Coordinates of N, CA and C in Angstrom, one line a residue:
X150 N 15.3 191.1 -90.9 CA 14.6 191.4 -89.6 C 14.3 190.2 -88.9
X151 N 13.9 189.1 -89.6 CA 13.3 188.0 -89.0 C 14.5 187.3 -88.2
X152 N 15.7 187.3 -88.6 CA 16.6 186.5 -88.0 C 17.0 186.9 -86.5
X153 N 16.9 188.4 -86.4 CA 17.1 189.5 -85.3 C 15.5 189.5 -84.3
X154 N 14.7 189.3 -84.9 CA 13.5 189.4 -84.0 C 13.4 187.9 -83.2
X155 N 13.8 187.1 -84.2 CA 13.8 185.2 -83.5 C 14.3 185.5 -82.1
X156 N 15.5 185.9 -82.5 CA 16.7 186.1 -81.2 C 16.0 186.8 -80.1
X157 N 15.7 187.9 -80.6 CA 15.4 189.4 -79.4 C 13.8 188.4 -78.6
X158 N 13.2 187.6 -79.8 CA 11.9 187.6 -79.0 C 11.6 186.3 -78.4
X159 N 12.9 185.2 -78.4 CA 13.2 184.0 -77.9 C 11.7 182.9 -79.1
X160 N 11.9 183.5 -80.0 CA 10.8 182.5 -80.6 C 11.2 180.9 -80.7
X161 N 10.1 180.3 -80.7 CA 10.4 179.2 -80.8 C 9.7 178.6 -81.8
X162 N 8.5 179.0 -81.8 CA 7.6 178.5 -83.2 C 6.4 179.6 -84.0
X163 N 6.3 179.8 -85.6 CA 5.6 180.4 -86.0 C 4.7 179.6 -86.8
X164 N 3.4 180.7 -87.1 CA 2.5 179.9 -87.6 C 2.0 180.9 -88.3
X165 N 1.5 180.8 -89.9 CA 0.5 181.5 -90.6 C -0.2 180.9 -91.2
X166 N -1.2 181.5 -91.8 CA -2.3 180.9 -92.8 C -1.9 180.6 -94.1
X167 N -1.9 179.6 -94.4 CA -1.9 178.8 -96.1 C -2.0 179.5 -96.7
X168 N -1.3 180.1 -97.9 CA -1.7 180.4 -99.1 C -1.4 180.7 -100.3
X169 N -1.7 180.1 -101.2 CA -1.8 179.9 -102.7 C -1.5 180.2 -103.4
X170 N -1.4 181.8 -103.5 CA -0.8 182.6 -104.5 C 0.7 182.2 -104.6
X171 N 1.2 182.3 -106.2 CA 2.2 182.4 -106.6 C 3.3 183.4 -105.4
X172 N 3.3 184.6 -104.8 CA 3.5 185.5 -104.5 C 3.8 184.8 -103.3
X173 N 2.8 184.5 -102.3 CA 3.0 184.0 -100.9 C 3.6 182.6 -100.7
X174 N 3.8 182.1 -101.9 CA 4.6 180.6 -102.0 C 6.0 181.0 -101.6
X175 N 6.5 182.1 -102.6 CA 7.7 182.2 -102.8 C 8.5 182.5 -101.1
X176 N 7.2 183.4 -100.3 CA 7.3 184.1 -99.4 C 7.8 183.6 -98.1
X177 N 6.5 182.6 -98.0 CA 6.4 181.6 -97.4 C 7.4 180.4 -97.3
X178 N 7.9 180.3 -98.5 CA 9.0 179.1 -98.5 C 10.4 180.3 -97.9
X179 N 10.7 181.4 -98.1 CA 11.7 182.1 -97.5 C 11.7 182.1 -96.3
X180 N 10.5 182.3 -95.3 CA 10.3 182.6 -94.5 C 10.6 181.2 -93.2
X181 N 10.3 180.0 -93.9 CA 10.9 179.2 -93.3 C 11.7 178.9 -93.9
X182 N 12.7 179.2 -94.5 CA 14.0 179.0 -94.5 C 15.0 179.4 -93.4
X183 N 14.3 180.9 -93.7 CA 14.9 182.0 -92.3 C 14.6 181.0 -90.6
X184 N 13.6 181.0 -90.5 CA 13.3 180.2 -89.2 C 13.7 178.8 -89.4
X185 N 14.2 177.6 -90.3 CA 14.7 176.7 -90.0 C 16.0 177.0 -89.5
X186 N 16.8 177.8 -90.2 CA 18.3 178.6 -89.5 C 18.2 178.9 -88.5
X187 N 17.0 179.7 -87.9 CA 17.7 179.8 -86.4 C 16.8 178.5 -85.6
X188 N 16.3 177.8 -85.7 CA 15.6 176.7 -85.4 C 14.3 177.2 -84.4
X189 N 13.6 177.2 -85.7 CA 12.6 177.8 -85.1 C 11.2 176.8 -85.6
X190 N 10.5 176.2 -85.0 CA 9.3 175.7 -85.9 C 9.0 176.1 -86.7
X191 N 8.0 175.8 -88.0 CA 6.9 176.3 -88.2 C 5.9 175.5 -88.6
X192 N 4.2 176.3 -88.8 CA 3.7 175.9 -89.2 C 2.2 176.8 -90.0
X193 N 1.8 176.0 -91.3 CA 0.7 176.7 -91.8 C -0.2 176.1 -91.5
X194 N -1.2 176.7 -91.6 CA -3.1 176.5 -91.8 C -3.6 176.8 -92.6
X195 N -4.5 176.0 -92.9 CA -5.9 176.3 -94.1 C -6.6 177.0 -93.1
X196 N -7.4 178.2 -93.5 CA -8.1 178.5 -92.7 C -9.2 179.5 -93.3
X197 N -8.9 179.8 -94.4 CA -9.6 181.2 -95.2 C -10.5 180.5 -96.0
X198 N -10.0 178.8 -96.3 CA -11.2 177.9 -97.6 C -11.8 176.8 -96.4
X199 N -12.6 176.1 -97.1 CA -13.1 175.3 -96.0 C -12.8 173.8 -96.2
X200 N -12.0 173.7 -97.9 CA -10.9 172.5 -98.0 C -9.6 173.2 -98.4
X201 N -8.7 172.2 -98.1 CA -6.8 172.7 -98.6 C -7.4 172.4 -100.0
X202 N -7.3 173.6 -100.4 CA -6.5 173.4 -101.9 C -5.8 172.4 -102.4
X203 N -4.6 172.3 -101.8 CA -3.9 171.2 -102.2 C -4.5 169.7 -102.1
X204 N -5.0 169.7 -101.3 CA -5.8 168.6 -100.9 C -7.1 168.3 -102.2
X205 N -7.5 169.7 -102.3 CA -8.6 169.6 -103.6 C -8.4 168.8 -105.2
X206 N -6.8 169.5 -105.2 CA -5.6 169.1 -106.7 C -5.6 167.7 -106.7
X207 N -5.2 167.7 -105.5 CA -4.3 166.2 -105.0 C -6.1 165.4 -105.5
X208 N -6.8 165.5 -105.2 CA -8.3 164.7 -105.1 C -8.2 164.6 -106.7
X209 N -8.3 165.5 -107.8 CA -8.3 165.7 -109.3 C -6.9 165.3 -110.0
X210 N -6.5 164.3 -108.9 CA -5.2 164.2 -110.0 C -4.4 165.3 -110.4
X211 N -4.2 166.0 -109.3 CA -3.4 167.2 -109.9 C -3.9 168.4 -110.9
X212 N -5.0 168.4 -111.6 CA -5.6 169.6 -112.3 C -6.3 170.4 -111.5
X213 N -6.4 171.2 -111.6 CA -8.3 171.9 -110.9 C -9.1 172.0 -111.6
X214 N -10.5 172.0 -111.7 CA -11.6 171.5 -112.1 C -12.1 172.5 -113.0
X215 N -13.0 172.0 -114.0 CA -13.0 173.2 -115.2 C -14.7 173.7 -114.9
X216 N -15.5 172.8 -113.9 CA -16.7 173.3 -114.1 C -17.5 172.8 -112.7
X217 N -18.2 173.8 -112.2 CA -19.0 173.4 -111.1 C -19.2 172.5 -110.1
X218 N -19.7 171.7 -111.7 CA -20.2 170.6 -111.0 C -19.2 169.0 -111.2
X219 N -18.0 169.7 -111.7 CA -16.7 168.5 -111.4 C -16.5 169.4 -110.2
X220 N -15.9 170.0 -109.8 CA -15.9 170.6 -108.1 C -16.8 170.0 -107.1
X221 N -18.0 169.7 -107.6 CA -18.6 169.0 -106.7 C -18.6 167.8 -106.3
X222 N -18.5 167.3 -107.4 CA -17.8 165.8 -107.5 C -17.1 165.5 -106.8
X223 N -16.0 166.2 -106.8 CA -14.5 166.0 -106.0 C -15.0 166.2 -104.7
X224 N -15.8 167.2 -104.2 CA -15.8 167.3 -102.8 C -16.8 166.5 -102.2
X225 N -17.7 166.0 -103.1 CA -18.6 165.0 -102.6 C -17.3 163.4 -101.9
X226 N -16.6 163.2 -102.9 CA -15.5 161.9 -103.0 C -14.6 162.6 -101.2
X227 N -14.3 164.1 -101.1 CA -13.5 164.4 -100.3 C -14.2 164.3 -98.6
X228 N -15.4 164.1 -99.1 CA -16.3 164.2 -97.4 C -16.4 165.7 -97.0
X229 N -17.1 165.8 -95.7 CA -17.6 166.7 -94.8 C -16.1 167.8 -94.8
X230 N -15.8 169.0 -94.8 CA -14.5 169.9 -94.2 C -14.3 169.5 -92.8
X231 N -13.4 169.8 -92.5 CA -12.9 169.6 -90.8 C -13.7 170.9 -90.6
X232 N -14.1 170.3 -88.8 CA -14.4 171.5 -88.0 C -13.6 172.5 -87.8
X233 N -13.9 174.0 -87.6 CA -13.0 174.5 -87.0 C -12.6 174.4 -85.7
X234 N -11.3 175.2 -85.7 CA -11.1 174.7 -84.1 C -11.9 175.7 -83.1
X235 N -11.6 175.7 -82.2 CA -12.0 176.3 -81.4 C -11.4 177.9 -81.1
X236 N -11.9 178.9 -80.5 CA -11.2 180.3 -80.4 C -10.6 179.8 -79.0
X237 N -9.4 180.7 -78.9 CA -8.8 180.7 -77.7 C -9.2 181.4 -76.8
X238 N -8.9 180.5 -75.2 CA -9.5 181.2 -74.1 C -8.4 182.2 -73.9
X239 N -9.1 183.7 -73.2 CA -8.4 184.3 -72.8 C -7.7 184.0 -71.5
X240 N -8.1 183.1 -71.2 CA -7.3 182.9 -69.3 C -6.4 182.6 -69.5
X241 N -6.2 181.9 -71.3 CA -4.7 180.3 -71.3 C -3.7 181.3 -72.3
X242 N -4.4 182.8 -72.4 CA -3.3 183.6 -73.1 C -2.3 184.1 -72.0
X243 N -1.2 184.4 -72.7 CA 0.0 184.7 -71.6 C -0.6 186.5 -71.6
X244 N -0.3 187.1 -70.1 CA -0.4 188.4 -70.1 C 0.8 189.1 -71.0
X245 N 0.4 190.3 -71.9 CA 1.1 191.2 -72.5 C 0.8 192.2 -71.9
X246 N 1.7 193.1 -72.3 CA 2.0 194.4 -72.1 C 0.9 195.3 -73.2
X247 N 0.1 196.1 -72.7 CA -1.3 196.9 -73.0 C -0.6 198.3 -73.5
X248 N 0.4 198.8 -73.2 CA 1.0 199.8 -73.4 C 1.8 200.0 -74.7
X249 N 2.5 199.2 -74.9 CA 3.3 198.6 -76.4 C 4.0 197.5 -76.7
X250 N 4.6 196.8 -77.5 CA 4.7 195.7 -78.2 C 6.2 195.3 -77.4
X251 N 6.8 194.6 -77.7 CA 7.9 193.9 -77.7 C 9.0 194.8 -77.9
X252 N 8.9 194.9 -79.1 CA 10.0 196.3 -80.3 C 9.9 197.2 -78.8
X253 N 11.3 197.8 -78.6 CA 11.1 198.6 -77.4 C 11.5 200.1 -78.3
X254 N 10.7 200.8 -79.1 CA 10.9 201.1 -80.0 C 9.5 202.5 -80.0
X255 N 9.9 204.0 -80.1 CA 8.2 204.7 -80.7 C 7.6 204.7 -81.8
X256 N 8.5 203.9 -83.1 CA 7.7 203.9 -84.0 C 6.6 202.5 -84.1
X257 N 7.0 201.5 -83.5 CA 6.1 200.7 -83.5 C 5.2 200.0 -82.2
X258 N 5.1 201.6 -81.7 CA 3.7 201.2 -80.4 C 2.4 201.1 -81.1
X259 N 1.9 200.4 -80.0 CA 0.6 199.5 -80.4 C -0.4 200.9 -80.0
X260 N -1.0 201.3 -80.9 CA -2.1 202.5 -80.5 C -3.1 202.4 -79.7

């Protein structure tokens, strides 16, 4: 579907949220596979924790921490989290269509 939707919807770049699970790795790494083929950006975000994970490992020498207050440790050593960013203005969003989606399609109108 993704290779057909790139095309149909002229994508150029995608973006989701980071995540960890075993399950969304596998997914994730497919998923830009698909979009490197048809050349398409992509990119992830941390956005659900308030440090990367990986970033957390990476600080422990690669283990994850067996107690509290080694966790704290690490994030004392790791500094303050980044701010979030900011919400987007609606003026700098592109107008859509209010009636249905892209898919020119009845099973997947937007209710």
């Amino acid at each position: 579907v993704l290779p057909r939707l790139f095309k149909e919807w002229n994508v150029t770049r995608m973006t989701w949220e980071f995540d960890t699970e075993p399950y969304a790795r596998i997914r994730d790494k497919q998923i830009h596979e698909l979009a490197k083929e048809a050349s398409v950006e992509t990119a992830t975000h941390t956005s659900h924790t308030l440090y990367d994970p990986e970033a957390l490992l990476a600080a422990n020498k690669g283990s994850s921490t067996t107690s509290y207050s080694a966790f704290v440790k690490i994030l004392s050593r790791m500094g303050k989290p980044t701010d979030p960013v900011a919400p987007p203005d609606i003026k700098e969003l592109p107008e859509m269509p209010s009636d249905k989606t892209f898919v020119d399609d009845d099973e997947h109108l937007v209710p």
